[in-house]
Coordinates of C-alpha atoms in Angstrom, one line a residue:
X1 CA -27.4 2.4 -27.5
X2 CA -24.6 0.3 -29.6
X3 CA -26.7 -2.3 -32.0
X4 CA -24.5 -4.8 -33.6
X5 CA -23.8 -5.6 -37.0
X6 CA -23.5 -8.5 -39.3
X7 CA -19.8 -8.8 -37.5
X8 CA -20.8 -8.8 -34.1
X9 CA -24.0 -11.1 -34.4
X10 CA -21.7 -13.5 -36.2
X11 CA -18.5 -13.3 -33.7
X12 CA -21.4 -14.2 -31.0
X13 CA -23.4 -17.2 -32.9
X14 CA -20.2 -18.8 -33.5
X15 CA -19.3 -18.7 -29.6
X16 CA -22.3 -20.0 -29.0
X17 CA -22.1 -22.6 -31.0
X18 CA -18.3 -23.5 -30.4
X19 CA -19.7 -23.8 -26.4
X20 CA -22.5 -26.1 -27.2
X21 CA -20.4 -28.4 -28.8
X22 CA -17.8 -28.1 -25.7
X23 CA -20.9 -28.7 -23.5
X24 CA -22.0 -31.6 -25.3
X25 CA -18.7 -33.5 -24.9
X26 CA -18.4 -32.8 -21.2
X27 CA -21.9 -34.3 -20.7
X28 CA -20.5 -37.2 -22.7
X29 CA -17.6 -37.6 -20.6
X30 CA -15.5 -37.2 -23.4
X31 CA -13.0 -34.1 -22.2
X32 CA -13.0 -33.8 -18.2
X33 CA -13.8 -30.8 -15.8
X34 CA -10.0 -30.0 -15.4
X35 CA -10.3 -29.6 -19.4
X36 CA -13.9 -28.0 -19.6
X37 CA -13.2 -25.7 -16.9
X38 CA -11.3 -22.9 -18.9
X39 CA -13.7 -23.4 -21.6
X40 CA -16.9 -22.8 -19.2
X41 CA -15.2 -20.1 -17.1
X42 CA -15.0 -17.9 -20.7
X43 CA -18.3 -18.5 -21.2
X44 CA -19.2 -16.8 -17.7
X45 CA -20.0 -20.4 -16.3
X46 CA -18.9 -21.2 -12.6
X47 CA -19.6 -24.0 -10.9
X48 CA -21.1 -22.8 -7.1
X49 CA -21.8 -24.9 -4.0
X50 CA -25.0 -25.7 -5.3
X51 CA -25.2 -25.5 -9.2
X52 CA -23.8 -23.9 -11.9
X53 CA -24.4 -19.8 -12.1
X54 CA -24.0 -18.2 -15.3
X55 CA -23.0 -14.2 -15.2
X56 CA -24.8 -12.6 -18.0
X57 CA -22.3 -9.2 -19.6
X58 CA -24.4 -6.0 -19.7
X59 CA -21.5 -4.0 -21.4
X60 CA -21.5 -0.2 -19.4
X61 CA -24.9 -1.2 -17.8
X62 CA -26.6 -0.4 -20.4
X63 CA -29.6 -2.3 -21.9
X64 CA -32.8 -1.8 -24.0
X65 CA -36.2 -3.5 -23.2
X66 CA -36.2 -6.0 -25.1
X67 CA -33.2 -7.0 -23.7
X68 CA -34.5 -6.8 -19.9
X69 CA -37.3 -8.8 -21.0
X70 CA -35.3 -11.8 -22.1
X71 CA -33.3 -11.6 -18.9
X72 CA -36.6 -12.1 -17.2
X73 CA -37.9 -14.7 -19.2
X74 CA -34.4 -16.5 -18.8
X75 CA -34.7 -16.1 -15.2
X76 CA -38.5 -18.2 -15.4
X77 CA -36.9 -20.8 -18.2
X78 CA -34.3 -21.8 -16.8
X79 CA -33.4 -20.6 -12.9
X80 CA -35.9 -20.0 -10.1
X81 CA -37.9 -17.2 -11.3
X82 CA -35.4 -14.5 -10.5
X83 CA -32.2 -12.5 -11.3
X84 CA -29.3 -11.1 -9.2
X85 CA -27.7 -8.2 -10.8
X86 CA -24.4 -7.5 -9.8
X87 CA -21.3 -4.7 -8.7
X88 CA -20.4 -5.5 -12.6
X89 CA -23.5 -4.0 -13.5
X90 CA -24.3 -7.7 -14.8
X91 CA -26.5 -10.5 -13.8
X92 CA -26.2 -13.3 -12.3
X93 CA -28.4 -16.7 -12.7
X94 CA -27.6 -19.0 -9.8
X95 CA -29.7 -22.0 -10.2
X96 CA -28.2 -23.1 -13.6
X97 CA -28.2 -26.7 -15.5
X98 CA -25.2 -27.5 -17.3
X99 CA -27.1 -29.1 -20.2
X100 CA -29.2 -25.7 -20.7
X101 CA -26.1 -23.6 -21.0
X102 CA -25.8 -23.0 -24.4
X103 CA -29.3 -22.9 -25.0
X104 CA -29.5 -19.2 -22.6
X105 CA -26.4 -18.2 -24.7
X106 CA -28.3 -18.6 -28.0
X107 CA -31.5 -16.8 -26.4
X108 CA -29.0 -13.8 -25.1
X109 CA -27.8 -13.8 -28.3
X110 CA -31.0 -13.4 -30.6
X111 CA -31.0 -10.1 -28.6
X112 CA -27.6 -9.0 -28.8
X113 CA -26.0 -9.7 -25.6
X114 CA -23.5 -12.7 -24.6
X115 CA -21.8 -13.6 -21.1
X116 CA -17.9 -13.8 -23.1
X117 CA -15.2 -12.5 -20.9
X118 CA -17.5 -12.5 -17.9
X119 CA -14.9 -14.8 -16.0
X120 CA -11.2 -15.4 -16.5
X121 CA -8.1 -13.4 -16.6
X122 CA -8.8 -11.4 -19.4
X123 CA -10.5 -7.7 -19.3
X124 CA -14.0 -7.8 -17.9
X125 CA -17.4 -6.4 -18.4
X126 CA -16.1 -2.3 -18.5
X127 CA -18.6 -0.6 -16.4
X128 CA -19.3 3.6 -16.8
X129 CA -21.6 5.6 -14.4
X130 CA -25.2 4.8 -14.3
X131 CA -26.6 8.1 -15.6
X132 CA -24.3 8.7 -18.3
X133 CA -26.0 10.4 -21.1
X134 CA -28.6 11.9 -18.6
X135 CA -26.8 13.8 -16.0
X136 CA -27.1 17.5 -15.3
X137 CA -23.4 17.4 -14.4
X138 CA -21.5 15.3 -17.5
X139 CA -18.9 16.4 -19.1
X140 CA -18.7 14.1 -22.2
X141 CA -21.3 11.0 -22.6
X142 CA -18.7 8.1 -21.6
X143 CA -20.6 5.4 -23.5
X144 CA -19.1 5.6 -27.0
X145 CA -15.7 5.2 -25.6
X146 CA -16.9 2.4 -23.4
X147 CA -18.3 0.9 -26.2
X148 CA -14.9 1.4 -28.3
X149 CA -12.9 0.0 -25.6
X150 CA -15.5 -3.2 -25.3
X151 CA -15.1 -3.7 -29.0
X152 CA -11.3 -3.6 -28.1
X153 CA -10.9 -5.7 -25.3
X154 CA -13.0 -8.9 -26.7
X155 CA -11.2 -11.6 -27.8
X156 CA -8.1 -9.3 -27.8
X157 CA -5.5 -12.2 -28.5
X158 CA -2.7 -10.5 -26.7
X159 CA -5.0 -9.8 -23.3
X160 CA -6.8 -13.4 -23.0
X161 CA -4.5 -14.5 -20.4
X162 CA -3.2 -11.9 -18.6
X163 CA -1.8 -12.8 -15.1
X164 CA -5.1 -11.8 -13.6
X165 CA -8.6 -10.4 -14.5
X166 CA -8.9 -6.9 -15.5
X167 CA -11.5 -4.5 -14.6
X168 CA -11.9 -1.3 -16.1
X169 CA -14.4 1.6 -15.1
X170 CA -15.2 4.7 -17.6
X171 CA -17.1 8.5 -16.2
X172 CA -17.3 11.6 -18.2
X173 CA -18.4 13.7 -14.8
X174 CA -16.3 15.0 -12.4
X175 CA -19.2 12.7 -10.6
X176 CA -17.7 9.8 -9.5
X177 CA -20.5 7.0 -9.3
X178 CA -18.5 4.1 -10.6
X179 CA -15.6 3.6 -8.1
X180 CA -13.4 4.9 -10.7
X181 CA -10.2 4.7 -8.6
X182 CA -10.7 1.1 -6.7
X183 CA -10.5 -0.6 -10.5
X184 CA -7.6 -2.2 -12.2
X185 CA -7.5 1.3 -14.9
X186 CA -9.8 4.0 -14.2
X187 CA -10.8 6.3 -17.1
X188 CA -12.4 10.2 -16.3
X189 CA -13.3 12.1 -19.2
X190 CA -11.8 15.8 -18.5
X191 CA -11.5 19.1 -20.2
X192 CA -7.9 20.8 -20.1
X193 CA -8.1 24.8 -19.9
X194 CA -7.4 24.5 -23.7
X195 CA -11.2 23.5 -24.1
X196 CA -9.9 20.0 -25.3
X197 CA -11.3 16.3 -24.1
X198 CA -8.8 14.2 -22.8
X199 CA -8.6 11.2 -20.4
X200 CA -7.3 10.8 -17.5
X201 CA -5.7 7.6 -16.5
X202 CA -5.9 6.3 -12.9
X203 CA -3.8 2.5 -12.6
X204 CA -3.5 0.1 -9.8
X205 CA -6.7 0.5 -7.7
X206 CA -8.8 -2.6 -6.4
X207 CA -10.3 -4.2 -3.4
X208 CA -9.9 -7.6 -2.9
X209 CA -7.2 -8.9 0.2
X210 CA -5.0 -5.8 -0.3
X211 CA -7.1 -2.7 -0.9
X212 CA -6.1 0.3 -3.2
X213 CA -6.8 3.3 -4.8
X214 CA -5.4 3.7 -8.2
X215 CA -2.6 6.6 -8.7
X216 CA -2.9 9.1 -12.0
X217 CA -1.1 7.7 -14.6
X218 CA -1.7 9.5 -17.3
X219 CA -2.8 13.2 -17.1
X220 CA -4.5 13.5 -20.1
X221 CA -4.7 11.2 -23.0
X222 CA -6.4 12.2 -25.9
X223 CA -8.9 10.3 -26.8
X224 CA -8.3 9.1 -30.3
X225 CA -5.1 7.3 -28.5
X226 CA -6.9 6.7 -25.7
X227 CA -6.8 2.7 -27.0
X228 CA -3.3 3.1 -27.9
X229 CA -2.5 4.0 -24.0
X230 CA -4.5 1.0 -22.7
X231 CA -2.5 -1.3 -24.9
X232 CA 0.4 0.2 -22.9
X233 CA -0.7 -0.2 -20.1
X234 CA -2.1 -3.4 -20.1
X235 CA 1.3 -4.9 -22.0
X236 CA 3.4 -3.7 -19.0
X237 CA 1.3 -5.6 -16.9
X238 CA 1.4 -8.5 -18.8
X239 CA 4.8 -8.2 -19.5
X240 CA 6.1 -8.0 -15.7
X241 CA 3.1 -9.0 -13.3
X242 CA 3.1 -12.1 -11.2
X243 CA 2.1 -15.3 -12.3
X244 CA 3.6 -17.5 -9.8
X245 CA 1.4 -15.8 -6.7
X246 CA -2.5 -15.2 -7.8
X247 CA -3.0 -13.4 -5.0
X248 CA 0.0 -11.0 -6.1
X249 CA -1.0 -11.0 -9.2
X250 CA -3.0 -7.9 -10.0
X251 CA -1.7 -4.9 -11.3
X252 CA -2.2 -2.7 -8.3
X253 CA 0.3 -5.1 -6.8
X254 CA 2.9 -4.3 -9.9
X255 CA 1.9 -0.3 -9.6
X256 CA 2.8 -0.5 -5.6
X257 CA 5.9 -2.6 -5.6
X258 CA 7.9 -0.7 -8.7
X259 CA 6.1 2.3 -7.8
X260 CA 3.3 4.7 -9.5
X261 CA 6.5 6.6 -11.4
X262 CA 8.3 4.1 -12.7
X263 CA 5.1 1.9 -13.7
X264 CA 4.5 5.6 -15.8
X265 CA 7.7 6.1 -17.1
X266 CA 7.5 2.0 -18.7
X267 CA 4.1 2.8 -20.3
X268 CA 5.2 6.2 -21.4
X269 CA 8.0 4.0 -23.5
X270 CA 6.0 1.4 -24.6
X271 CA 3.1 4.2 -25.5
X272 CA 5.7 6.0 -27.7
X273 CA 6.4 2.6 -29.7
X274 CA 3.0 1.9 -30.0
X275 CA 1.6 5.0 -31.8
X276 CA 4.1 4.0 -34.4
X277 CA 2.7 0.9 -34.6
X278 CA -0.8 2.5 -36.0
X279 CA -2.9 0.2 -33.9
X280 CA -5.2 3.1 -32.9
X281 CA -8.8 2.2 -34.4
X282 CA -9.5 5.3 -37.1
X283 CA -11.3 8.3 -35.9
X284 CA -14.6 7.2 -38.2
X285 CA -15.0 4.5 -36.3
X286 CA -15.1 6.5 -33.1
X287 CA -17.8 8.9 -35.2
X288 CA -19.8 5.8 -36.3
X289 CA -20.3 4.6 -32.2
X290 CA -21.1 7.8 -31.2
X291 CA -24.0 7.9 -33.8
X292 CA -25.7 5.5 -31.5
X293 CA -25.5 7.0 -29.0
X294 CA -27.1 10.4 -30.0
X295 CA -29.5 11.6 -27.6
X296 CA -33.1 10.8 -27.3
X297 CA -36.0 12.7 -29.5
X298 CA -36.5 14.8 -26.0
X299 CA -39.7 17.1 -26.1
X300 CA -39.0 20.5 -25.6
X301 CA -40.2 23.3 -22.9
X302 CA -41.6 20.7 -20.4
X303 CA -42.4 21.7 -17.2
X304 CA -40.3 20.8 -14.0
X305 CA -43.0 20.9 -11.5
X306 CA -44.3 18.4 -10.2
X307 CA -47.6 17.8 -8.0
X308 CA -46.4 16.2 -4.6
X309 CA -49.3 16.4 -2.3
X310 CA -48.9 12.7 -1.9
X311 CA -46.5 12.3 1.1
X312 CA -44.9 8.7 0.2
X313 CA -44.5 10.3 -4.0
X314 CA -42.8 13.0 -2.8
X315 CA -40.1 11.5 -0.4
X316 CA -39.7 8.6 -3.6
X317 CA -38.8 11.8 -5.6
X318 CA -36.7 13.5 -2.7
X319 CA -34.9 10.0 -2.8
X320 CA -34.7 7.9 -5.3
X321 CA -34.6 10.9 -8.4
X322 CA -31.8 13.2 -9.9
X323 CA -31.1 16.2 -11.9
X324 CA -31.3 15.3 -15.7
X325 CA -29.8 17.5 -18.2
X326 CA -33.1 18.3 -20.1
X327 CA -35.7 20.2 -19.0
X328 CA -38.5 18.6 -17.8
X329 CA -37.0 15.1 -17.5
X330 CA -35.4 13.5 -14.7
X331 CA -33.5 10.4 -13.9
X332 CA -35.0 7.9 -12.1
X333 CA -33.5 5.0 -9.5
X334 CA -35.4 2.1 -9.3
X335 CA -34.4 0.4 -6.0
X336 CA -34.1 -3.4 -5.7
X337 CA -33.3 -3.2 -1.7
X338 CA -37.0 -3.6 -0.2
X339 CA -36.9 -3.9 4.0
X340 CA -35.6 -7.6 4.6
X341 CA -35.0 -8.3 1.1
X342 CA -31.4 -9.8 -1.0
X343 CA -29.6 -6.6 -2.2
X344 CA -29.9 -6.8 -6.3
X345 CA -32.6 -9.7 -6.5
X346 CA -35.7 -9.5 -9.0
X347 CA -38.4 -11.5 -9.9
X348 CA -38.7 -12.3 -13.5
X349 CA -42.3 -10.4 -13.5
X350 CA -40.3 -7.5 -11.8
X351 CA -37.5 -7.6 -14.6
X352 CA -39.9 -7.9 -17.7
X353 CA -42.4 -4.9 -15.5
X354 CA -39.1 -2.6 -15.3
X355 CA -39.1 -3.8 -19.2
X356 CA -41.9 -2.5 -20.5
X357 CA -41.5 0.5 -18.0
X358 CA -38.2 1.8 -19.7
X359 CA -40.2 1.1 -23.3
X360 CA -43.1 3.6 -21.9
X361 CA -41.6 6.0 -20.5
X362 CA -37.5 5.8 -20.7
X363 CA -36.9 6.1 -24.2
X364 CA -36.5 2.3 -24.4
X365 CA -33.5 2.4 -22.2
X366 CA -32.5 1.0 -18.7
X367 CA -29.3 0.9 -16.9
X368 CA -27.8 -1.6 -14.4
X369 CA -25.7 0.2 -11.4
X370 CA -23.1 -0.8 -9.7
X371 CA -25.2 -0.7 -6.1
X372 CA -27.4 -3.3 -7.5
X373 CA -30.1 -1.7 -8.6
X374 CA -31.7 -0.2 -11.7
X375 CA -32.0 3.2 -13.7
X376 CA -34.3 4.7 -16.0
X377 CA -32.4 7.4 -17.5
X378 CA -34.9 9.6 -19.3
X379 CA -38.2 9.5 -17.8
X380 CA -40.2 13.1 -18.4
X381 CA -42.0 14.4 -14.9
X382 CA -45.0 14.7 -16.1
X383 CA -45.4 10.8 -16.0
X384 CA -43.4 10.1 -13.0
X385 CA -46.5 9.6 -10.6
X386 CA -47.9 7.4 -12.7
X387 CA -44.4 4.9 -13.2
X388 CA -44.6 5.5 -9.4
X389 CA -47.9 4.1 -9.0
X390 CA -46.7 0.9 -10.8
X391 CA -43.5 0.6 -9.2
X392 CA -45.4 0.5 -6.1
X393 CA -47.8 -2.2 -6.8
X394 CA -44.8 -4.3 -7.7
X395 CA -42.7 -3.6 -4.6
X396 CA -40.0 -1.8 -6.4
X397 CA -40.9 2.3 -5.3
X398 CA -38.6 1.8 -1.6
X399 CA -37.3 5.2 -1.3
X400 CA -34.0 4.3 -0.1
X401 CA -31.0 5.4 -2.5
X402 CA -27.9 5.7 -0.7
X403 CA -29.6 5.2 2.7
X404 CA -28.4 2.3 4.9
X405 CA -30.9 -0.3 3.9
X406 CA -29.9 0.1 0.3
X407 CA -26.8 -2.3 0.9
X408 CA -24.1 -3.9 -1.5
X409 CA -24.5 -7.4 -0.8
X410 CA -22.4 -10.1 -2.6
X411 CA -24.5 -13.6 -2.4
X412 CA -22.1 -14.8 0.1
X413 CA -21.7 -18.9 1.7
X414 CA -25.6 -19.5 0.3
X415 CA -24.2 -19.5 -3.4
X416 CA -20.6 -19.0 -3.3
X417 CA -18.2 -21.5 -3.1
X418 CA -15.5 -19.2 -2.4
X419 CA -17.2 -17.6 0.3
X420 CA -16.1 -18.0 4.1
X421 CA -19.5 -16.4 5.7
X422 CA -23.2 -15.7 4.7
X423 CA -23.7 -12.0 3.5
X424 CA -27.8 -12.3 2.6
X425 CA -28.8 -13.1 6.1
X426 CA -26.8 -10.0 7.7
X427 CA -28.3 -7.8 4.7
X428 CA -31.6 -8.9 5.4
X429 CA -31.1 -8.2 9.5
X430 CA -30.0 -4.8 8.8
X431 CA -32.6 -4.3 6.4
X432 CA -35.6 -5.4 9.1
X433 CA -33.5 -3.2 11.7
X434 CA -33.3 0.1 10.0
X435 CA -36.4 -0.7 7.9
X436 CA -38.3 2.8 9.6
X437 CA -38.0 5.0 6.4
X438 CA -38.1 8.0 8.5
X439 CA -35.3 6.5 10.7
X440 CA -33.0 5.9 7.2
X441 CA -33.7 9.5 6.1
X442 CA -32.2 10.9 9.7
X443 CA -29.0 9.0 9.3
X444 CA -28.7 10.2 5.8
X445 CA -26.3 9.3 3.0
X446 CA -24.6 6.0 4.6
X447 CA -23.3 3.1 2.3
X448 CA -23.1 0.0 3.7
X449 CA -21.3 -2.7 2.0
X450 CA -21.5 -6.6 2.7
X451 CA -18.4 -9.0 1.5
X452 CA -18.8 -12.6 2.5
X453 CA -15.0 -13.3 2.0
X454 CA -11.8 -11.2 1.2
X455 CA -12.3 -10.9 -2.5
X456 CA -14.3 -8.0 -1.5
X457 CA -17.2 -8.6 -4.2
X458 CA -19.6 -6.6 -1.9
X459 CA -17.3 -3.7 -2.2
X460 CA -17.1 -3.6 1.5
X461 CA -13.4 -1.5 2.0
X462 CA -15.3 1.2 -0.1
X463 CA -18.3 1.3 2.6
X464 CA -19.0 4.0 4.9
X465 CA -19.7 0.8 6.8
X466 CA -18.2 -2.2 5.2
X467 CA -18.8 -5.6 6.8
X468 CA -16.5 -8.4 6.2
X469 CA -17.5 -12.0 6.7
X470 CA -14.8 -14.7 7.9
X471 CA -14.3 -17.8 8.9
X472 CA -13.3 -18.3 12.7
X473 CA -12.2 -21.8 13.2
X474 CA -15.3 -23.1 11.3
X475 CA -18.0 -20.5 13.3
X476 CA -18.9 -17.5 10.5
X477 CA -17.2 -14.3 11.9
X478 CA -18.2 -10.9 10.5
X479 CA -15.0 -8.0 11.0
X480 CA -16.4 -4.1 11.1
X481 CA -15.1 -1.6 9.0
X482 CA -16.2 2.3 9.4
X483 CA -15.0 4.9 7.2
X484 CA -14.7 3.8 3.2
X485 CA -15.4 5.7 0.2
X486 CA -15.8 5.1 -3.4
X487 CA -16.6 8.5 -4.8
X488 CA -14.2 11.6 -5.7
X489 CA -12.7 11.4 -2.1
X490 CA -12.9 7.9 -2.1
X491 CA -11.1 6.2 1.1
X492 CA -10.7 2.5 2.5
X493 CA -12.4 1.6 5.4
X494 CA -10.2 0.5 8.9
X495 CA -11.5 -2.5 10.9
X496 CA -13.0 -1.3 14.4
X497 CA -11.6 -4.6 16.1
X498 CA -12.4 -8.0 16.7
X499 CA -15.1 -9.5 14.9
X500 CA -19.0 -10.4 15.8
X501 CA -21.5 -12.8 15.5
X502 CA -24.5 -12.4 12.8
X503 CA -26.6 -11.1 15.3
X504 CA -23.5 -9.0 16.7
X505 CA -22.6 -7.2 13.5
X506 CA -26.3 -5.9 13.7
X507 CA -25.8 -4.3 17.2
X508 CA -22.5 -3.4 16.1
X509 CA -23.8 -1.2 13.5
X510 CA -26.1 -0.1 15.2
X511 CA -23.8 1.0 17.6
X512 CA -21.8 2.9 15.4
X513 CA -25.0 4.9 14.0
X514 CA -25.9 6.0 17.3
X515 CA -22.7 7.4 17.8
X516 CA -22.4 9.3 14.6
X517 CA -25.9 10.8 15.4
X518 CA -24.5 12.2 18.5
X519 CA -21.5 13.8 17.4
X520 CA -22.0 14.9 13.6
X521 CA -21.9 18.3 12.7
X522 CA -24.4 20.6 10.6
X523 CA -24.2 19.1 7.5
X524 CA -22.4 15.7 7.9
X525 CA -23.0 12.2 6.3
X526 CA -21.3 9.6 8.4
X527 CA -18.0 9.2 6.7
X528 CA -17.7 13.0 7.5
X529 CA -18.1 12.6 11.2
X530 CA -15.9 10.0 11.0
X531 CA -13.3 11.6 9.6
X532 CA -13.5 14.3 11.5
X533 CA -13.7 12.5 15.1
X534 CA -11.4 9.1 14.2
X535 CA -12.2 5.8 15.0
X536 CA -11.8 6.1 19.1
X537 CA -15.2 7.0 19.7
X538 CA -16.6 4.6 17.5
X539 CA -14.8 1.7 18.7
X540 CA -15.4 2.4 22.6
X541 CA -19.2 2.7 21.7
X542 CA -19.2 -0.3 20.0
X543 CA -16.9 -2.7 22.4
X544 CA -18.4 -1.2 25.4
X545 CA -19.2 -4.0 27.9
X546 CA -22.9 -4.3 29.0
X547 CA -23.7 -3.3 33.0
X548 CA -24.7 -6.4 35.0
X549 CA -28.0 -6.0 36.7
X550 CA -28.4 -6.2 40.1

């Protein structure tokens, strides 16, 4: 992974120090919370219902043990013990004090990580698929770009106030496990039948109060301008989208009103004037981030078998592992959803344990996904039994990827102060509800997302089940959503109808699984059946009045 030099170290110091000061004189009273709040908000400091949280960058998800282990010991220091790690492959601390602020930024910074650009209207943390560098299907490792365009986007003077924040997402598969299409830019690493890498630009997707997927912008970029055709884009947005209507503001609103062509034909001009401006980075500098990101000293001719007489091993494997592209290694998917527990929390023991599990036996490497949980991306078979063993005395070997229980969950009205409803408690309900393993496996693949409000934070338009929590004339309401996507055929989810009560939404879904188990097809996850059949099944199922006894 991408270690900084003297440059970076020095760029982050000096934040650090520029925010203590800033910190110090709002304690003093000597600039005001109108004045400080800018200030923090670059920081990644927001000031919740109950404290201050601080949102912690881990640039492409990516992070070494050392790293992980400060997280955790930041989590015992200062917060409660534990960590919530985020859709922005980040973390979050919710239980901050204001006067201990700069001191976490200095610790994050003796090991090469900083929370700048975690907040604001300016591009965000850029997040890439979790098993980049590992998986059997890549194309090109995305990282070294990702890390190219992170290097690009910080402090970028032009892009610190744009009329909204920015979020961009980076694959080299043909994979799509980082809801490429529902960001502001979407970038997918692709071959053309020349044999040549190029990317391909998708612009104008989000979530949020108006939903969308991103249209291809640009077919295939190649990659040594592949900076140059951000700055394009991004400087058409700046140029022309809203800044009198935040909630029109984003550049999927810009890309839908002037339409996907002539949003393409403006960056296709400004494009062509910036490649004569030479802003491009040089191709060496490309090479010399790709040099850290050479692959790991991989023993060769391992075995792929494994021994799985133990029953509860092998369905871990069956779940919760995937194809790596070395022989004899696999990638591994270290679930943070147990049965009644908050989607994305860990202890700080459980942090620093995943910590010293990536150093023993993942190359020194861990990976934060966007589903909230974690990835060791190199582990060899041969030991996975025994990291199984120890992810199972620590209550961190549930075999649930991509089953219903392992739910997106933003932290909702408990923490949020932009929230309208609680999203924990509904998780958690679900969780206890569908917590029979074998009950999870005959449902299948079924993503269920949990938003507590309409910024969608929990993803939930992109759920095969999304679950949005409103207010109803000050009584939480939750709204049902069936048939979202976020993958290569990713889809928004429609509402079902009117909304439920906490313990309604449980029943609801409920409902909705028992339909889908009577009419699938060989073969079918949920959002196939759906598909397939529509929503009128679905919502007579789930609206259907109870008989009256007697």
């Amino acid at each position: 992974m991408y270690q900084y030099d003297s440059y970076d170290q020095a760029m982050v110091d000096a934040r650090v120090a520029e925010f203590r000061d800033q910190v110090e004189r709002r304690l003093a009273g000597d600039i005001t919370e109108d004045q400080f709040k800018p200030l923090r908000l670059k920081n990644g400091l927001y000031l919740q219902l109950h404290a201050y949280m601080l949102r912690v960058a881990v640039p492409y998800g990516t992070l070494n043990s050392t790293q992980m282990r400060m997280l955790g010991d930041i989590a015992d220091k200062y917060d409660r013990g534990y960590g919530h790690f985020t859709t922005r492959q980040n973390i979050q601390y919710n239980w901050i004090k204001l006067s201990d602020a700069p001191d976490i930024l200095a610790d994050l910074a003796s090991v090469e990580m900083h929370a700048i650009q975690t907040s604001g209207n300016c591009i965000r943390n850029t997040t890439s698929d979790q098993f980049a560098g590992a998986a059997a299907d890549e194309l090109v490792d995305p990282r070294p770009y990702a890390e190219l365009l992170r290097q690009w986007s910080t402090f970028h003077p032009e892009f610190d106030y744009l009329p909204r924040k920015f979020k961009i997402a980076m694959i080299g598969s043909e994979t799509d496990r980082a809801a490429m299409k529902l960001h502001d830019i979407g970038i997918q690493l692709v071959r053309n039948d020349a044999g040549e890498i190029g990317c391909k630009f998708y612009v104008g997707g989000g979530m949020g109060r108006t939903p969308m997927i991103a249209p291809v912008i640009g077919d295939f970029v190649p990659p040594l301008q592949m900076i140059s055709y951000l700055e394009a884009c991004l400087r058409v947005y700046n140029r022309y989208g809203r800044r009198d209507n935040k909630y029109k503001a984003r550049i999927k609103i810009l890309v839908h009103e002037i339409g996907a062509d002539e949003y393409r034909r403006q960056v296709e001009e400004e494009f062509a004037h910036i490649l004569t401006l030479n802003l491009e980075p040089p191709p060496a500098e490309l090479e010399r981030i790709k040099g850290f990101f050479e692959q790991p000293g991989f023993e060769a001719g391992l075995s792929d078998d494994l021994d799985l007489s133990d029953p509860d091993f092998a369905l871990w494997v069956d779940q919760n592992t995937h194809a790596h592209k070395q022989a004899g290694y696999t990638i591994v998917t270290i679930s943070l959803k147990p049965a009644g527990g908050i989607p994305g929390d860990a202890t700080a023991d459980q942090i620093r344990l995943m910590a010293d599990l990536a150093k023993e036996h993942s190359f020194d490497e861990l990976r934060v996904t966007h589903a909230q949980n974690i990835v060791l991306p190199h582990v060899k078979k041969a030991d996975l039994y025994a990291l199984w063993q120890k992810l199972d005395e620590a209550g961190l070997a549930t075999a649930n990827l991509d089953l219903i229980s392992d739910i997106i969950a933003c932290p909702g009205l408990d923490y949020c102060a932009l929230a309208n409803a609680r999203s924990i408690p509904v998780a958690q309900k679900i969780s206890a509800r569908f917590a029979d393993l074998g009950r999870q496996r005959e449902l299948g693949e079924l993503k269920l997302k949990i938003s507590g409000c309409i910024n969608a934070c929990g993803h939930h338009h992109a759920g095969h089940i999304g679950i949005l929590g409103v207010d109803r004339k000050g009584v939480e309401n939750y709204q049902l959503l069936l048939g979202g996507s976020e993958g290569a055929d990713t889809s928004l989810a429609s509402i079902t109808g009117p909304g439920f009560s906490e313990d309604g939404i449980v029943d609801a879904v409920e409902k909705a699984t028992d339909v889908y188990l009577a009419q699938r097809a060989d073969g079918e996850r949920f959002v196939d059946t759906f598909r397939r059949i529509g929503m009128a099944p679905f919502k007579e199922a789930i609206y259907a009045k109870e008989p009256v006894n007697g």
